[in-house]
Amino acid sequence: MDKTQPAQHDVKHRQGFALLITLSVLAVIIALTTVLLSYFEEVKQDASDTKALIQADIYYKNITNIFQGFKNKKTLFSVLYSTALPLQTPEGRFSLQLRCEPLYKGVNINWLGLENSAQKTAYISVAQELFEAIAQDYNIQDPGRLQEMLLEEIGGENRWVQKEQSRLHQKKGIISYKQFSEIIDRYQFEVDDPEIGSVPWKKYFSFYPEADKVDAQYSSPELLAYLFDMDLSTVEEWTSLEELTSLADKGTLENFIRENGGDYEKRKSILAGETFLEAAECSVRYAMADNQYGFRFEYIQGEAKYFEFYGKQ
């Protein structure tokens, strides 16, 4: 796997609206702006954390209500996945920035712990092969020990992570990147592996046990290059087209893979294909009385949950 990236090829840093403004994009912006801006004026001068939390709850409820009422979810989230959406009142007194990321754009880390069966062979294989490739490419000192710790957490045999949040008691498995990163920290402390901190795990894996497909349309170039055995620079060139054109003009991932010699059929069983997976993690940053605050939540299959208030940034 080629993890080398061109020095001047930073396609992920976006300033403002990098997409071509289409009617679909405008529809999303207008829908969000119309409702949200009406709530900005309700903010009081008091900038205490309590007031900020109340305001975050207002934004959270109204953003998720907009999501619920938006019929074409694929259009909505394709825009939010592509660019952070800034909103502010005309006089600039209040501002908000909303951005979302697809939750299932990586290989599910929990597939490492699936019971071996004919139905799950493709899932187990891709997770195991990817883990081994990362271990080799990033010179992980003791990949066997790291995988052992991950499997113990996935299977619930030995919990390495402090379960302070109620959601972590609900099911077995790794259900968040925070939980995963704590395992990595414990591994680094035990093995004293200086290379482990350089691995960009989020580019390759997702951390939600519900994910039964990879939403590859939104996957990182690094993961796509690995999955389809393609040159990284070729994939980066294709993914950068989202900066310049609409998804329809860009073409489907399947067509791109086939036209460039990749083996789409090999991975087809684990891919979402053209099916839109309604699973996103959204974060909001907003200003109150010269201070910045933030919160996050997940939106999965029409249900908003796991609201987390970050406080003052």
XYZ file of C-alpha atoms in Angstrom:
313
model
C 0.000 0.000 0.000
C 1.380 3.354 -1.019
C 0.877 5.845 1.768
C 2.980 8.565 0.140
C 1.000 11.680 -0.690
C 2.032 14.474 -3.073
C 3.291 17.500 -1.179
C 1.013 19.918 -2.984
C -1.979 17.608 -3.239
C -3.959 18.511 -0.142
C -7.458 17.884 -1.382
C -9.097 17.630 2.000
C -8.590 21.173 3.284
C -11.610 23.071 2.188
C -12.206 26.792 2.449
C -15.804 27.968 2.087
C -17.848 26.272 -0.596
C -15.553 24.207 -2.805
C -18.423 22.467 -4.573
C -20.040 23.767 -7.687
C -23.247 25.401 -6.442
C -26.064 23.257 -7.758
C -29.774 23.359 -7.038
C -29.337 20.473 -4.619
C -26.693 22.339 -2.641
C -28.800 25.484 -2.567
C -31.794 23.503 -1.333
C -29.781 22.180 1.601
C -28.385 25.620 2.492
C -31.765 27.343 2.282
C -33.488 24.665 4.375
C -30.878 24.870 7.122
C -30.489 28.635 7.060
C -34.197 29.463 7.181
C -34.848 27.508 10.342
C -31.567 27.973 12.177
C -31.210 31.711 11.812
C -34.589 32.241 13.446
C -33.105 30.773 16.624
C -29.967 32.880 16.721
C -31.908 35.872 18.050
C -33.032 33.858 21.072
C -29.501 33.779 22.421
C -28.996 36.000 25.459
C -25.939 38.025 26.362
C -25.091 35.681 29.222
C -22.236 33.495 27.900
C -22.075 31.066 30.814
C -21.664 27.362 30.126
C -25.232 26.779 31.254
C -26.590 29.187 28.677
C -24.275 27.748 26.069
C -25.527 24.239 26.854
C -29.137 25.374 26.573
C -28.380 26.982 23.244
C -26.588 23.835 22.068
C -29.707 21.834 22.914
C -31.833 24.256 20.861
C -29.524 23.929 17.874
C -29.366 20.165 18.265
C -33.127 19.745 18.290
C -33.724 22.015 15.341
C -30.899 20.645 13.208
C -32.167 17.108 13.745
C -35.728 18.237 12.997
C -34.478 19.598 9.675
C -32.777 16.276 8.982
C -36.015 14.450 9.740
C -38.016 16.654 7.409
C -35.577 16.499 4.498
C -36.882 13.803 2.156
C -33.764 13.269 0.044
C -31.265 12.292 2.707
C -28.593 11.355 0.176
C -28.587 14.878 -1.274
C -28.538 16.445 2.184
C -25.659 14.432 3.567
C -23.640 14.392 0.351
C -23.450 18.178 0.693
C -22.630 18.058 4.414
C -19.969 15.386 3.842
C -18.290 17.565 1.230
C -18.047 20.891 2.999
C -18.526 22.522 6.374
C -21.640 24.688 6.214
C -21.211 28.151 7.805
C -24.274 30.118 8.875
C -24.468 33.537 10.504
C -26.855 36.401 11.066
C -26.543 39.357 8.649
C -24.903 41.585 11.248
C -22.429 38.811 12.127
C -23.439 38.730 15.801
C -24.099 34.981 15.915
C -22.546 32.241 13.810
C -22.649 28.481 13.509
C -20.711 25.898 11.504
C -22.149 22.461 10.796
C -20.213 19.565 9.339
C -20.915 15.840 9.085
C -18.833 12.749 8.392
C -20.102 9.324 7.262
C -19.802 6.774 10.060
C -19.388 3.683 7.906
C -16.778 4.841 5.404
C -14.148 2.439 6.763
C -13.799 -1.285 7.353
C -15.546 -2.156 10.609
C -12.847 -2.876 13.222
C -15.268 -5.328 14.876
C -15.061 -7.618 11.841
C -11.750 -8.806 13.269
C -13.741 -10.607 15.946
C -16.490 -12.189 13.833
C -17.040 -15.901 14.273
C -15.631 -17.778 11.309
C -18.415 -18.755 8.902
C -18.992 -19.008 5.169
C -21.279 -15.963 5.295
C -18.694 -13.817 7.051
C -15.518 -14.914 5.262
C -15.275 -11.762 3.132
C -15.719 -9.527 6.192
C -13.150 -11.326 8.313
C -10.654 -11.499 5.454
C -10.744 -7.818 4.539
C -10.403 -6.730 8.192
C -7.534 -9.135 8.877
C -5.688 -8.343 5.648
C -6.066 -4.610 6.191
C -4.828 -4.843 9.781
C -1.769 -6.839 8.666
C -1.017 -4.404 5.825
C -1.172 -1.438 8.206
C 1.052 -3.245 10.709
C 3.653 -3.783 8.003
C 3.429 -0.348 6.374
C 3.618 1.537 9.674
C 6.138 -0.786 11.353
C 3.981 -1.704 14.334
C 6.290 -3.534 16.715
C 3.919 -6.139 18.161
C 0.817 -6.430 15.944
C -0.048 -9.770 17.525
C -0.357 -8.209 20.972
C -2.345 -5.272 19.628
C -4.774 -7.568 17.842
C -5.103 -9.677 20.984
C -6.108 -6.595 22.971
C -8.608 -5.568 20.286
C -10.173 -9.033 20.173
C -10.513 -9.129 23.941
C -12.358 -5.812 23.831
C -14.524 -6.834 20.879
C -15.478 -10.119 22.519
C -15.985 -8.671 25.976
C -13.517 -11.123 27.522
C -11.419 -8.421 29.146
C -12.374 -4.774 29.168
C -9.373 -2.495 28.716
C -11.450 0.671 28.667
C -13.101 2.509 31.524
C -16.865 2.395 30.903
C -17.861 5.833 32.102
C -20.594 6.447 29.517
C -23.812 4.459 29.641
C -23.714 3.732 25.902
C -20.543 1.686 26.468
C -22.498 -0.696 28.679
C -25.108 -1.419 26.040
C -23.316 -3.934 23.842
C -20.116 -5.791 23.187
C -17.587 -4.576 20.722
C -15.776 -1.369 19.923
C -18.438 1.284 19.437
C -16.466 4.514 19.213
C -13.095 5.846 18.146
C -12.551 7.092 21.703
C -12.838 3.537 22.988
C -10.466 2.301 20.276
C -7.908 5.040 20.946
C -7.809 4.118 24.644
C -6.848 0.573 23.648
C -4.105 2.006 21.435
C -2.856 4.089 24.371
C -2.713 1.013 26.598
C -0.874 -0.935 23.920
C 1.657 1.875 23.504
C 2.240 2.001 27.256
C 2.693 -1.781 27.477
C 4.863 -2.305 24.379
C 6.532 1.111 24.183
C 5.890 1.272 20.451
C 6.817 4.740 19.114
C 5.339 4.055 15.666
C 1.771 3.358 16.758
C 0.965 7.051 17.106
C 1.615 7.683 13.415
C -1.084 5.300 12.144
C -4.094 7.191 10.680
C -6.620 4.572 11.825
C -9.656 6.652 10.849
C -8.617 6.538 7.205
C -9.010 2.762 7.186
C -11.455 1.628 9.872
C -14.842 2.522 11.300
C -15.681 1.878 14.936
C -19.382 1.030 15.089
C -20.553 -2.603 15.417
C -23.771 -1.889 13.477
C -21.832 -1.292 10.252
C -22.359 -4.296 7.977
C -21.155 -2.570 4.783
C -18.448 -0.115 3.782
C -19.803 3.184 2.439
C -16.926 3.260 -0.037
C -18.274 6.226 -2.021
C -16.989 8.340 0.902
C -13.932 6.270 1.875
C -10.456 7.759 2.050
C -8.164 7.448 -0.989
C -5.831 5.320 1.145
C -8.543 2.762 1.900
C -9.816 2.684 -1.691
C -6.284 2.161 -2.994
C -5.898 -0.789 -0.640
C -9.316 -2.352 -1.254
C -9.007 -2.322 -5.026
C -5.238 -2.683 -5.360
C -4.827 0.641 -7.146
C -2.263 3.413 -7.261
C -2.924 5.972 -4.520
C -2.334 8.997 -6.765
C -4.935 7.732 -9.250
C -7.531 7.404 -6.494
C -6.648 10.805 -5.050
C -7.193 12.407 -8.436
C -10.674 10.890 -8.649
C -11.684 11.797 -5.097
C -10.491 15.373 -5.642
C -13.154 15.780 -8.334
C -15.683 16.341 -5.556
C -14.018 19.738 -5.177
C -14.869 20.655 -8.740
C -18.055 18.947 -9.815
C -21.190 17.193 -8.670
C -21.326 13.541 -7.652
C -23.347 12.722 -10.768
C -20.695 14.243 -13.064
C -17.938 12.568 -11.104
C -19.402 9.152 -11.839
C -19.865 6.119 -9.638
C -17.125 4.442 -7.681
C -17.854 1.144 -9.418
C -17.310 2.651 -12.874
C -14.123 4.360 -11.752
C -12.690 1.136 -10.322
C -13.537 -0.911 -13.389
C -12.216 1.715 -15.834
C -8.899 1.883 -13.998
C -8.187 -1.813 -13.695
C -9.320 -2.349 -10.103
C -11.057 -5.537 -8.947
C -14.487 -4.316 -7.854
C -16.039 -7.782 -7.744
C -13.545 -8.950 -5.111
C -14.957 -6.469 -2.576
C -18.517 -6.120 -3.829
C -20.098 -8.201 -1.048
C -18.869 -5.845 1.684
C -19.709 -2.587 -0.134
C -22.866 -0.503 0.110
C -22.717 0.194 -3.621
C -25.329 2.743 -4.673
C -27.319 2.223 -1.458
C -27.090 5.291 0.752
C -26.237 4.404 4.344
C -27.955 6.934 6.568
C -25.308 7.028 9.276
C -23.456 10.237 10.083
C -21.541 11.909 12.869
C -22.176 15.647 12.922
C -20.385 18.378 14.826
C -21.408 21.973 15.410
C -19.301 24.935 16.432
C -21.027 28.157 17.425
C -20.130 31.504 18.927
C -21.607 33.146 22.009
C -20.347 36.397 23.512
C -16.875 36.132 21.936
C -16.509 32.474 22.970
C -16.619 29.348 20.828
C -18.588 26.261 21.891
C -19.180 22.908 20.275
C -21.183 19.704 20.401
C -21.547 16.492 18.409
C -24.194 13.870 17.781
C -24.854 10.846 15.605
C -27.692 10.519 13.134
C -28.421 6.917 12.146
C -31.444 5.761 10.160
C -33.557 8.756 11.101
C -32.607 8.702 14.782
C -30.441 11.348 16.431
C -28.538 10.172 19.518
C -25.361 10.394 21.588
C -25.421 14.163 21.977
C -22.152 15.318 23.531
C -21.512 18.922 24.580
C -17.856 19.945 24.285
C -18.128 23.204 26.181
C -15.883 26.163 25.512
C -13.376 25.535 22.733
